[in-house]
mmCIF file of C-alpha atoms and ligand atoms in Angstrom:
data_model
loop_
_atom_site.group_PDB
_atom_site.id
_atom_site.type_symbol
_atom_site.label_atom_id
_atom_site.label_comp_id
_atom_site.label_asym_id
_atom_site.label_seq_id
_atom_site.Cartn_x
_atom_site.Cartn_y
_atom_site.Cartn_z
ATOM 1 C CA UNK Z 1 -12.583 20.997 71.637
ATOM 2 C CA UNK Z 2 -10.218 20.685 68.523
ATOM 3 C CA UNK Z 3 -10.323 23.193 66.123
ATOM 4 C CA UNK Z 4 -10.193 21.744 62.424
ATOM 5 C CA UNK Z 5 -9.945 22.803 58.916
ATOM 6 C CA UNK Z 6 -13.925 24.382 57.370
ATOM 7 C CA UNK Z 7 -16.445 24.029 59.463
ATOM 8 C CA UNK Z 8 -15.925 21.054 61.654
ATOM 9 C CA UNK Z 9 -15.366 21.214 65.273
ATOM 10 C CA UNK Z 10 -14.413 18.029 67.427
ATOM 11 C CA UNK Z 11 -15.466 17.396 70.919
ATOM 12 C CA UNK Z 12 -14.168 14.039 72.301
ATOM 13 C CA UNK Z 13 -16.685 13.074 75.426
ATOM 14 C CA UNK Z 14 -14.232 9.725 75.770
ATOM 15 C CA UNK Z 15 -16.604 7.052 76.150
ATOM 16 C CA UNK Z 16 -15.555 4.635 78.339
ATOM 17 C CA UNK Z 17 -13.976 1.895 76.175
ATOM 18 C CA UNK Z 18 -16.007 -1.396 76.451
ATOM 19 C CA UNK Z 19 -14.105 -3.773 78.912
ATOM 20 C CA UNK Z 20 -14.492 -6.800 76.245
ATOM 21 C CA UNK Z 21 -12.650 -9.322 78.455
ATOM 22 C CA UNK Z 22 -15.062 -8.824 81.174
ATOM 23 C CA UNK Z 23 -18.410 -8.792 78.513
ATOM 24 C CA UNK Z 24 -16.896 -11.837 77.257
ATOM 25 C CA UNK Z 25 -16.104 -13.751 80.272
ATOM 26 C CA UNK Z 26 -19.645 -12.774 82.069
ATOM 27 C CA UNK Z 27 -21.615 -13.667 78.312
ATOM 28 C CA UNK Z 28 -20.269 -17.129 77.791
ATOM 29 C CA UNK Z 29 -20.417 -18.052 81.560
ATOM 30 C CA UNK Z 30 -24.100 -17.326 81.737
ATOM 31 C CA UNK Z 31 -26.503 -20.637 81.823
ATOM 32 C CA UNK Z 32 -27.379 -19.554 78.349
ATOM 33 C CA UNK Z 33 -24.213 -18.348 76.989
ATOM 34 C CA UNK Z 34 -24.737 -14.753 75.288
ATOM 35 C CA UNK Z 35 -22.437 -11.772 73.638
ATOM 36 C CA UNK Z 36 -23.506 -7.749 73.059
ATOM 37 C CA UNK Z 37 -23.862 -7.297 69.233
ATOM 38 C CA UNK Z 38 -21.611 -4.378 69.885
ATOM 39 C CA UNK Z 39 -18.750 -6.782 69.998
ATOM 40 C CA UNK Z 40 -19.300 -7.170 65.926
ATOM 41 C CA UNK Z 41 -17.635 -4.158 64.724
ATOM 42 C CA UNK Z 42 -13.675 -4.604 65.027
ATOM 43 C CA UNK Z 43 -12.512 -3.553 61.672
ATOM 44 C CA UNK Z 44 -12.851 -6.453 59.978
ATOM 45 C CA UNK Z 45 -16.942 -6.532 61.679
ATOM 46 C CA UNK Z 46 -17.490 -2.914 59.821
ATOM 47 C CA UNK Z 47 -16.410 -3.657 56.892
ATOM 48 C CA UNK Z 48 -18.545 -7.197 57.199
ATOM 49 C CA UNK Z 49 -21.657 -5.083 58.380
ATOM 50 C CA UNK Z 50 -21.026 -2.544 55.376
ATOM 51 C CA UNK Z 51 -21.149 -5.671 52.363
ATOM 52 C CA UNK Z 52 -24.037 -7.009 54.420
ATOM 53 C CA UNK Z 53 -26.333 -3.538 53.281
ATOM 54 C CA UNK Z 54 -25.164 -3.836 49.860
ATOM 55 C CA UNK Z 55 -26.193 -7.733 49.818
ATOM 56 C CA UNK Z 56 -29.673 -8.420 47.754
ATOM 57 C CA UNK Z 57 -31.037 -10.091 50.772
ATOM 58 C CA UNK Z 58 -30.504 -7.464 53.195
ATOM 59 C CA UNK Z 59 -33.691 -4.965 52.171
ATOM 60 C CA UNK Z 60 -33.403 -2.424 55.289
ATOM 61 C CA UNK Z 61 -30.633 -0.196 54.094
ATOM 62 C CA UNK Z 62 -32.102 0.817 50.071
ATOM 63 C CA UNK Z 63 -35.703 0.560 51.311
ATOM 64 C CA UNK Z 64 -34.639 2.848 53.945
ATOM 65 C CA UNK Z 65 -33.081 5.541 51.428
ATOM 66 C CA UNK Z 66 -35.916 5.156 48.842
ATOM 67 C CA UNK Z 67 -37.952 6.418 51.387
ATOM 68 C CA UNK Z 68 -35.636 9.451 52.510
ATOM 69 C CA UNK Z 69 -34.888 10.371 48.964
ATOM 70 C CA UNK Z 70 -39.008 10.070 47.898
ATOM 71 C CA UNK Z 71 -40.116 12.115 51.425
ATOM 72 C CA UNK Z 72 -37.268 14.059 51.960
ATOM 73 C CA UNK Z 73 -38.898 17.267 51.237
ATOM 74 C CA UNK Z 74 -42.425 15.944 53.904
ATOM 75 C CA UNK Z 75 -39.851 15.524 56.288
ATOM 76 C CA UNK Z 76 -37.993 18.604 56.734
ATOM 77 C CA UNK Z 77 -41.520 19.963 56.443
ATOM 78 C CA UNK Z 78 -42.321 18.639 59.784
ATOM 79 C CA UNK Z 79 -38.624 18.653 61.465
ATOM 80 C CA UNK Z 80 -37.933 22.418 60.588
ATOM 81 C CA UNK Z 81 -34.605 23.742 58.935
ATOM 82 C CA UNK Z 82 -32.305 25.944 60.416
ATOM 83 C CA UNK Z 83 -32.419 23.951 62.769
ATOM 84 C CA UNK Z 84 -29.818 22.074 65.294
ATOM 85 C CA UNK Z 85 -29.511 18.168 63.897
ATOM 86 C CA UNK Z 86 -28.243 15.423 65.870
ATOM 87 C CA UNK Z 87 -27.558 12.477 64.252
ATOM 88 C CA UNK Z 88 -27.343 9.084 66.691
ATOM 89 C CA UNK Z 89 -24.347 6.808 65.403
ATOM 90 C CA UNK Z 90 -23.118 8.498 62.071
ATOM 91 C CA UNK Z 91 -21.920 5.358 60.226
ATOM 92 C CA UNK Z 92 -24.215 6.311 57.356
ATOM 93 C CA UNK Z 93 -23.383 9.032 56.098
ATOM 94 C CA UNK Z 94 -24.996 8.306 52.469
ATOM 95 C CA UNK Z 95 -28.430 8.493 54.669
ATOM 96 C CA UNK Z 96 -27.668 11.677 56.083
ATOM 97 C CA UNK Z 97 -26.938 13.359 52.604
ATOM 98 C CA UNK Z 98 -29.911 12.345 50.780
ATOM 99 C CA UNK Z 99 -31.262 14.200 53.735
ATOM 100 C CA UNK Z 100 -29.350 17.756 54.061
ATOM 101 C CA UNK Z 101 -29.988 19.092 51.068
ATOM 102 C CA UNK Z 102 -34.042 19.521 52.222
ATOM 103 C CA UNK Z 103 -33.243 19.432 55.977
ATOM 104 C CA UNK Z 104 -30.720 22.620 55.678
ATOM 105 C CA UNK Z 105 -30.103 22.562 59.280
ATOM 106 C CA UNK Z 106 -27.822 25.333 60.415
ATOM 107 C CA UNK Z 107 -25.951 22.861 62.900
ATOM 108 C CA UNK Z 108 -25.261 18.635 61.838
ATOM 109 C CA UNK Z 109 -24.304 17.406 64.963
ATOM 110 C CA UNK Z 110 -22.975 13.592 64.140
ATOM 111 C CA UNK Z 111 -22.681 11.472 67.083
ATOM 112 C CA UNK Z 112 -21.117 8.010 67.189
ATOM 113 C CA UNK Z 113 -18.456 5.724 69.420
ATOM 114 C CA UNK Z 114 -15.719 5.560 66.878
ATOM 115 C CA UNK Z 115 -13.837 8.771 66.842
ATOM 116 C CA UNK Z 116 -12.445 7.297 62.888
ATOM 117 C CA UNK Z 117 -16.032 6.777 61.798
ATOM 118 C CA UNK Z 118 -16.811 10.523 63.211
ATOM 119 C CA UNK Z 119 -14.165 12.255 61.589
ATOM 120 C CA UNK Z 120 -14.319 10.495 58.443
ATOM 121 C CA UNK Z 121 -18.052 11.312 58.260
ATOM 122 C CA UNK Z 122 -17.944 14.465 58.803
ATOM 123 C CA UNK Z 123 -14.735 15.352 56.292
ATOM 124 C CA UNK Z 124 -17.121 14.130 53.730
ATOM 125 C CA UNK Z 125 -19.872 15.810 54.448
ATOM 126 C CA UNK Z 126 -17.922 19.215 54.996
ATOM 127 C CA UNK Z 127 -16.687 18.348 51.212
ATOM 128 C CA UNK Z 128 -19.960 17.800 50.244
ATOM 129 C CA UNK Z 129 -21.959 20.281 51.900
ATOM 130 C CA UNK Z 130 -19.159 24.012 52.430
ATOM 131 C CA UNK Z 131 -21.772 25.923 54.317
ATOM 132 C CA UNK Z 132 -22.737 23.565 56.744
ATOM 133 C CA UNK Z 133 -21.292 23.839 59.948
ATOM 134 C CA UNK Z 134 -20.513 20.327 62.111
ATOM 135 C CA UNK Z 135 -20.157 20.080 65.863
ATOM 136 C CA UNK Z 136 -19.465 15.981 65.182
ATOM 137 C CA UNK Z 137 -19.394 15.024 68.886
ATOM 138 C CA UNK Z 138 -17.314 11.479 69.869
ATOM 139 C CA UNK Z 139 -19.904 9.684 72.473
ATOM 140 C CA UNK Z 140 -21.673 6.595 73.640
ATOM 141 C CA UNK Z 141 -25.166 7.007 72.621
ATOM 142 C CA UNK Z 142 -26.495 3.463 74.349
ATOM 143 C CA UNK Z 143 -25.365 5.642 77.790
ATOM 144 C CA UNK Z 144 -26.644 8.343 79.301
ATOM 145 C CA UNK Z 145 -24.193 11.348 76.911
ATOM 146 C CA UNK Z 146 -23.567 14.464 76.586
ATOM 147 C CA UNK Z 147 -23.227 16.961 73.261
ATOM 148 C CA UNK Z 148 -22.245 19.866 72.598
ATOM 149 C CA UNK Z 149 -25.009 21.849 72.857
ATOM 150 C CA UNK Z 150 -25.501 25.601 73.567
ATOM 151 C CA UNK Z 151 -27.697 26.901 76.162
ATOM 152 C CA UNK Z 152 -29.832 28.981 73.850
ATOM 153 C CA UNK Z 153 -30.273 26.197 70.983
ATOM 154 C CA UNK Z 154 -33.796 25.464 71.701
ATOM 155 C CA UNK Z 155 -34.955 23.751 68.210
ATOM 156 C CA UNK Z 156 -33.228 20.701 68.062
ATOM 157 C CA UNK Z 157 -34.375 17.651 66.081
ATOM 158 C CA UNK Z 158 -32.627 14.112 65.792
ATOM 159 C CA UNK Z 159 -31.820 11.394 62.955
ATOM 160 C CA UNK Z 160 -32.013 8.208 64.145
ATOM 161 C CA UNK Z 161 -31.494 5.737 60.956
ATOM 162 C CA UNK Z 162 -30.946 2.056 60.252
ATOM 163 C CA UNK Z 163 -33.438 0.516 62.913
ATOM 164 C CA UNK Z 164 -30.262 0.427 65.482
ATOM 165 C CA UNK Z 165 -33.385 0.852 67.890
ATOM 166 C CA UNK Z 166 -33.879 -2.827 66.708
ATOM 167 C CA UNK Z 167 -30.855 -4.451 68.784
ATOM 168 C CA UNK Z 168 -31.837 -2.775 71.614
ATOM 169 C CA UNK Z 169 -34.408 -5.240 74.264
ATOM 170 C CA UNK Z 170 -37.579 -3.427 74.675
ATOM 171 C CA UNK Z 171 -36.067 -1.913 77.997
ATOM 172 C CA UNK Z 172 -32.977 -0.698 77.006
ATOM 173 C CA UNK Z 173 -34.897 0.996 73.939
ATOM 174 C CA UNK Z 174 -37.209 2.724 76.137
ATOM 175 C CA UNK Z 175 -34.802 4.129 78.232
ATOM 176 C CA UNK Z 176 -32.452 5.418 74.795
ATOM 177 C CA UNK Z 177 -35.983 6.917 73.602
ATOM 178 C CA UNK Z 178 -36.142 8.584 76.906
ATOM 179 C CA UNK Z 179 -32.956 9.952 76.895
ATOM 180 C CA UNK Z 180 -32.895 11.759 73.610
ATOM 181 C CA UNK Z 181 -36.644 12.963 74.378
ATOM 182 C CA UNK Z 182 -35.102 14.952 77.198
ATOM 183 C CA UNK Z 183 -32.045 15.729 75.031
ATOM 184 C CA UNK Z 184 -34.735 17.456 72.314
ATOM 185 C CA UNK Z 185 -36.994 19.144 74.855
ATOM 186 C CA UNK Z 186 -40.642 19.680 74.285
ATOM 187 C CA UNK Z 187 -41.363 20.346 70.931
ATOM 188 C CA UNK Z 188 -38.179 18.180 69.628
ATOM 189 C CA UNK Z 189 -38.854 15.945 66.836
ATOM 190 C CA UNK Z 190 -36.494 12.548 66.001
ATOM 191 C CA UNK Z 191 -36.654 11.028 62.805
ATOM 192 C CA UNK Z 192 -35.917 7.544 63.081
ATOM 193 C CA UNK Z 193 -35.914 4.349 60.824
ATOM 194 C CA UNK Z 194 -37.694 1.296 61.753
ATOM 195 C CA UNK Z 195 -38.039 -1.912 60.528
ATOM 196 C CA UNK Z 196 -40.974 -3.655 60.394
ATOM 197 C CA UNK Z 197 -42.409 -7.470 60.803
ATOM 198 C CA UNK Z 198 -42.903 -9.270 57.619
ATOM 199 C CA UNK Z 199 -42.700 -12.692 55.583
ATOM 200 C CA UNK Z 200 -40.346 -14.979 58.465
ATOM 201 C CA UNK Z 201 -38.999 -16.158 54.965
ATOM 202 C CA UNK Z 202 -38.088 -12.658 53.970
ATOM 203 C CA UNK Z 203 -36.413 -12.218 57.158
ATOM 204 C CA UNK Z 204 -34.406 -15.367 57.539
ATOM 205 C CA UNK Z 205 -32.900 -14.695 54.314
ATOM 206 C CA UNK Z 206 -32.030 -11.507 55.130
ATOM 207 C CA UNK Z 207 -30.036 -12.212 58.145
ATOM 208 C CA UNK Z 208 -28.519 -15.633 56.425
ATOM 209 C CA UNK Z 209 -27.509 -14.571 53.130
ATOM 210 C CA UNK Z 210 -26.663 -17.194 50.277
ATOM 211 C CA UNK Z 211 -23.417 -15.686 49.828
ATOM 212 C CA UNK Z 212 -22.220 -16.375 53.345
ATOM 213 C CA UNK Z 213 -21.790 -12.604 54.744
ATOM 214 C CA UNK Z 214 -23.986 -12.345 57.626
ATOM 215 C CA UNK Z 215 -22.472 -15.829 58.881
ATOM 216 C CA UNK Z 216 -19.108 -14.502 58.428
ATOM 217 C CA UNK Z 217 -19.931 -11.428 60.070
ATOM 218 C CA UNK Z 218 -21.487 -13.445 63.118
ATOM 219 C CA UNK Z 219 -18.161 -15.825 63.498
ATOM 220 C CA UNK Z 220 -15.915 -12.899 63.366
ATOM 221 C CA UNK Z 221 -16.543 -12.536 67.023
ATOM 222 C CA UNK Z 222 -14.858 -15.711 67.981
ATOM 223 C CA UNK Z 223 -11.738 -14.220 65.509
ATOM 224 C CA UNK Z 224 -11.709 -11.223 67.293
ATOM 225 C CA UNK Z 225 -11.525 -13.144 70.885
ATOM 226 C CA UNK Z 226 -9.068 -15.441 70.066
ATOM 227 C CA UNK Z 227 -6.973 -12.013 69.059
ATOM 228 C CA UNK Z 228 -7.945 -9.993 71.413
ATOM 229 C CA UNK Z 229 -8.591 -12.086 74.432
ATOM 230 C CA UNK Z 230 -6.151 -14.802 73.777
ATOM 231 C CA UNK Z 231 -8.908 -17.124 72.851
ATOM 232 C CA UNK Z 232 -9.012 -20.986 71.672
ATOM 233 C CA UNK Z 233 -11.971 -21.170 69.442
ATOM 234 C CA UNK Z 234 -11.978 -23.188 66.318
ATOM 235 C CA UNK Z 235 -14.608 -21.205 64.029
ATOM 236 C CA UNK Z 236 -15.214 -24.214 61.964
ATOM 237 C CA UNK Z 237 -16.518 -26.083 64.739
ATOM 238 C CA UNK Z 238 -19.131 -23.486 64.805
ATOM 239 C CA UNK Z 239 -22.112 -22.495 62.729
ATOM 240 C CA UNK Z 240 -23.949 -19.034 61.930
ATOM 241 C CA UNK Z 241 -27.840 -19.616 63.044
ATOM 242 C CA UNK Z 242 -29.947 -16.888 62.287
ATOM 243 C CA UNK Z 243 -34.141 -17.225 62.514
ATOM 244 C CA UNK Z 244 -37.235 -15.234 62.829
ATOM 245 C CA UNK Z 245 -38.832 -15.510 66.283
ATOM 246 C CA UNK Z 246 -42.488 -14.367 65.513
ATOM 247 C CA UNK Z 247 -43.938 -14.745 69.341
ATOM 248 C CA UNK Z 248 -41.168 -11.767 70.773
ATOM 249 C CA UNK Z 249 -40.978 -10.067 66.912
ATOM 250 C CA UNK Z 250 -37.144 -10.417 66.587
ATOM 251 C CA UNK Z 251 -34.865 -11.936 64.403
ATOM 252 C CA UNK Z 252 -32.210 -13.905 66.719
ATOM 253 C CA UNK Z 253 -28.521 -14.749 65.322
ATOM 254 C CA UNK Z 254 -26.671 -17.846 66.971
ATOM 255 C CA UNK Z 255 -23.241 -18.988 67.020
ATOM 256 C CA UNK Z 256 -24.120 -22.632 67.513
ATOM 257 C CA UNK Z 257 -21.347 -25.414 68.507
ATOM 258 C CA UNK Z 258 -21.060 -28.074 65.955
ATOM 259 C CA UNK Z 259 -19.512 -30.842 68.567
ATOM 260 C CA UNK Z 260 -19.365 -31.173 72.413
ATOM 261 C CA UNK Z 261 -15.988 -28.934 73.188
ATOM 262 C CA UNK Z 262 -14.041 -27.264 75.645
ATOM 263 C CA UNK Z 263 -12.653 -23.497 74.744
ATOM 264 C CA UNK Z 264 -10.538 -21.431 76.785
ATOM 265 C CA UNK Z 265 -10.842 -17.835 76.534
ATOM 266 C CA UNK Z 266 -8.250 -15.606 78.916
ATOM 267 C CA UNK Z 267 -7.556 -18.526 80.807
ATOM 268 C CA UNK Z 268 -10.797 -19.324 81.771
ATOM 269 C CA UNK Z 269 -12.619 -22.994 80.334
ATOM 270 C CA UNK Z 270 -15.698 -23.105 78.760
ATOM 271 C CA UNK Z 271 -18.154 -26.016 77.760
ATOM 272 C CA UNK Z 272 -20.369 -26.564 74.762
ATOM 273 C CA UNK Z 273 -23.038 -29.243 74.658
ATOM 274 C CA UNK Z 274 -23.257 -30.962 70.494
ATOM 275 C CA UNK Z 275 -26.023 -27.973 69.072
ATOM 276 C CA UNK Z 276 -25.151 -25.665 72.394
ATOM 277 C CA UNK Z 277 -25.683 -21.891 70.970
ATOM 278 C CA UNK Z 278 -23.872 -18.326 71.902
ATOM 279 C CA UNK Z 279 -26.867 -15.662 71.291
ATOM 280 C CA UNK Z 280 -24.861 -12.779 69.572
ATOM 281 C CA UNK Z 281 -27.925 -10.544 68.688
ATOM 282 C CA UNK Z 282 -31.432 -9.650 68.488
ATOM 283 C CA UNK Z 283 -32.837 -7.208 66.004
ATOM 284 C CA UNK Z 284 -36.840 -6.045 67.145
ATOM 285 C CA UNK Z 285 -39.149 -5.701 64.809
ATOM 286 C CA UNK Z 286 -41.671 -3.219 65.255
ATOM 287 C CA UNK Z 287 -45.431 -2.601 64.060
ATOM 288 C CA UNK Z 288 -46.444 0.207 63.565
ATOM 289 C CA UNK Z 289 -48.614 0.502 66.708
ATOM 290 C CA UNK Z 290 -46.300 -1.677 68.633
ATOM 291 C CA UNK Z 291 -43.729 1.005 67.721
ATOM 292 C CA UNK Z 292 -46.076 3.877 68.931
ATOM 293 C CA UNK Z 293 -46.383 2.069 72.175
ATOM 294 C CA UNK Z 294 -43.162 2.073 73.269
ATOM 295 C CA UNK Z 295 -42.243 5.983 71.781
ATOM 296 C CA UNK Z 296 -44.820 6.659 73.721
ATOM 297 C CA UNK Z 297 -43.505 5.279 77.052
ATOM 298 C CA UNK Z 298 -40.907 6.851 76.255
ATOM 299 C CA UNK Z 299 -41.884 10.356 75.943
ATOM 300 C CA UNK Z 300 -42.987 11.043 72.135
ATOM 301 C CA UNK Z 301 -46.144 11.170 70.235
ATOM 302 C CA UNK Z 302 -45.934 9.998 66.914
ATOM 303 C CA UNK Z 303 -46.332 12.722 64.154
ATOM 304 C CA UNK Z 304 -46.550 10.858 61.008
ATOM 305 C CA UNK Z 305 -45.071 7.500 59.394
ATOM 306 C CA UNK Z 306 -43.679 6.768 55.931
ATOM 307 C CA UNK Z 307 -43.161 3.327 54.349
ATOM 308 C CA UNK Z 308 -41.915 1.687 50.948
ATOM 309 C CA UNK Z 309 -44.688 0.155 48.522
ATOM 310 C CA UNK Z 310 -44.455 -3.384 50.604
ATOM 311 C CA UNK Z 311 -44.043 -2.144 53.656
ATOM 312 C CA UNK Z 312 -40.813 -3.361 54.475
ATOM 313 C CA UNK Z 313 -39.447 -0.803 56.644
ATOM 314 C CA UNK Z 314 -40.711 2.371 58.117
ATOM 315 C CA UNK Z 315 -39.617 5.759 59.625
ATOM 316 C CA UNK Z 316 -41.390 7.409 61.935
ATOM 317 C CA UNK Z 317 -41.413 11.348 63.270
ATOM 318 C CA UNK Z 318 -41.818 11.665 66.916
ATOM 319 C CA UNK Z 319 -42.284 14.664 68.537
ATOM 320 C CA UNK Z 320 -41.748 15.577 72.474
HETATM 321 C C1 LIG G 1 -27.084 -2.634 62.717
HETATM 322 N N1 LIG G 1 -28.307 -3.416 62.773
HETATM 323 C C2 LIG G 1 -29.488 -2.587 62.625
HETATM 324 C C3 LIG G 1 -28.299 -4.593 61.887
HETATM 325 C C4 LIG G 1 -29.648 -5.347 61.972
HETATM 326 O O1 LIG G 1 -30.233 -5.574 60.913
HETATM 327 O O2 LIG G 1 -30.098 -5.640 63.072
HETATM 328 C C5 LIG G 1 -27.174 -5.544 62.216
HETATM 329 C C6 LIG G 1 -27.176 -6.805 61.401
HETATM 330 N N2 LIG G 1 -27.066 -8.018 61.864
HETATM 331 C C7 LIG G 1 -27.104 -8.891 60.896
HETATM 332 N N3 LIG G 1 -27.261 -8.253 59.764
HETATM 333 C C8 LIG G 1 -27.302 -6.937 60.053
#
């Protein structure tokens, strides 16, 4: 590990980088062409996905901090302080400080992919917070990981905001929620931000803003594989689609193809029908029970639940 200035210490797990060429060519050759919404955030993605939670469509990220700011104190009640806490993809670091100053955990533990994201995160919070000592750990949280743990840590608890559970399938979810149960042990509680179903019209608006962001953010993938894969596509020739699919509880975004085209991406040639789509993501939305279900398959028992006025979004605390 790398020692750095205060209290910050640095241990680099190297995920495996994602092999994007082979994602790529696999997604778009499939019947029904598809690409991982991880492929969004390229630097130009980020800073897309950041204007997206300050847009007045997009409710999840301010709901989701009214309710940490107004519960804070309930919270840390029922996760503990002095405590070890591991935060899952640290991106949001304005989340995580209307949390620390009731949490007062003795270790912050950010985890995310992006080694800039990490460090940058946890510089500000070491600014912001002297006495709290960071173990920011650089891993790939959607595989099985490792963190820097010590053997005689024993109350652990773990921040999981934003509903990133959401663009996992069902599957994949359970298996995350399995993982950090038996990264917590028995007795481990996660904290963790989920959004809920609602109003298809308050959902479609959220995910196709009037100003034109989310769309944006969606047809930055083909940008980013024409750079980085020596791609062909003509964005203009394709449209953002983004709709709430009430029988599976998800909101699905679309890249759909204007014309009947070819597009060659790293050599290889693909066809598009007129109206042919590229699904780019799906973000789960979860009832409350629904939600319940699957923690529970996946190792937890739910403790308690807080929501806004509306109920727009929710976070839960599981324990193990
Ligand atoms: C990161 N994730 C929880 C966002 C969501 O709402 O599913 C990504 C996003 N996609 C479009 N807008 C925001």
């Amino acid at each position: 590990s790398l020692q750095t200035p205060g209290s910050i210490r640095f241990f680099d797990y190297r995920p495996t980088p994602a092999d994007v060429r082979a994602e790529v060519l696999a997604g778009l050759g499939r019947p029904v062409k598809r690409l991982s919404p991880k492929l969004f955030y390229d630097q130009r993605g980020s800073q897309l996905f950041d204007a997206i939670t300050e847009l007045p469509e997009y409710y999840p990220t301010r709901t989701e901090i009214g309710i940490l700011r107004e519960y804070g104190s309930e919270m840390a009640d029922l996760l503990g302080r002095d405590n070890v806490l591991i935060e899952l993809g640290s991106g949001s670091s304005l989340k995580i400080q209307t949390l620390l100053a009731a949490l007062q955990p003795s270790v912050y533990m950010p985890v995310d992919i992006s080694k800039e994201h990490l460090l940058e995160s946890a510089h500000a919070l070491a600014e912001r917070f002297p006495g709290l000592s960071i173990r920011a750990a650089c891993a790939d949280y959607s595989a099985p990981f490792k963190l820097p743990l010590k053997a005689d840590w024993t109350d652990l608890a773990a921040f999981f905001p934003g509903s990133s559970i959401g663009n996992f399938d069902p599957d994949e979810a359970r298996r995350l929620l399995g993982r950090v149960a038996g990264l917590l042990g028995v007795g481990g509680r996660l904290l963790i931000g989920v959004d809920l179903p609602k109003d298809p019209a308050i959902l479609n608006a959220a995910y196709d803003d009037a100003q034109g962001i989310t769309a944006a953010f969606n047809l930055n993938l083909l940008i980013r594989i024409n750079r980085e894969l020596d791609g062909h596509f003509d964005p203009d020739a394709f449209y953002h689609r983004a709709f709430f699919n009430t029988e599976r509880s998800r909101v699905e975004m679309h890249l759909v193809s204007r014309v009947e085209q070819k597009v060659e991406v790293a050599g290889e040639r693909f066809e598009f029908r007129a109206g042919e789509t590229i699904h780019t993501e799906n973000s789960y939305k979860y009832g409350i029970d629904a939600f319940h279900r699957l923690a529970g398959e996946a190792g937890f028992v739910a403790e308690k639940i807080w929501t806004d006025e509306q109920e727009l979004f929710s976070v839960h605390c599981l324990r193990v």
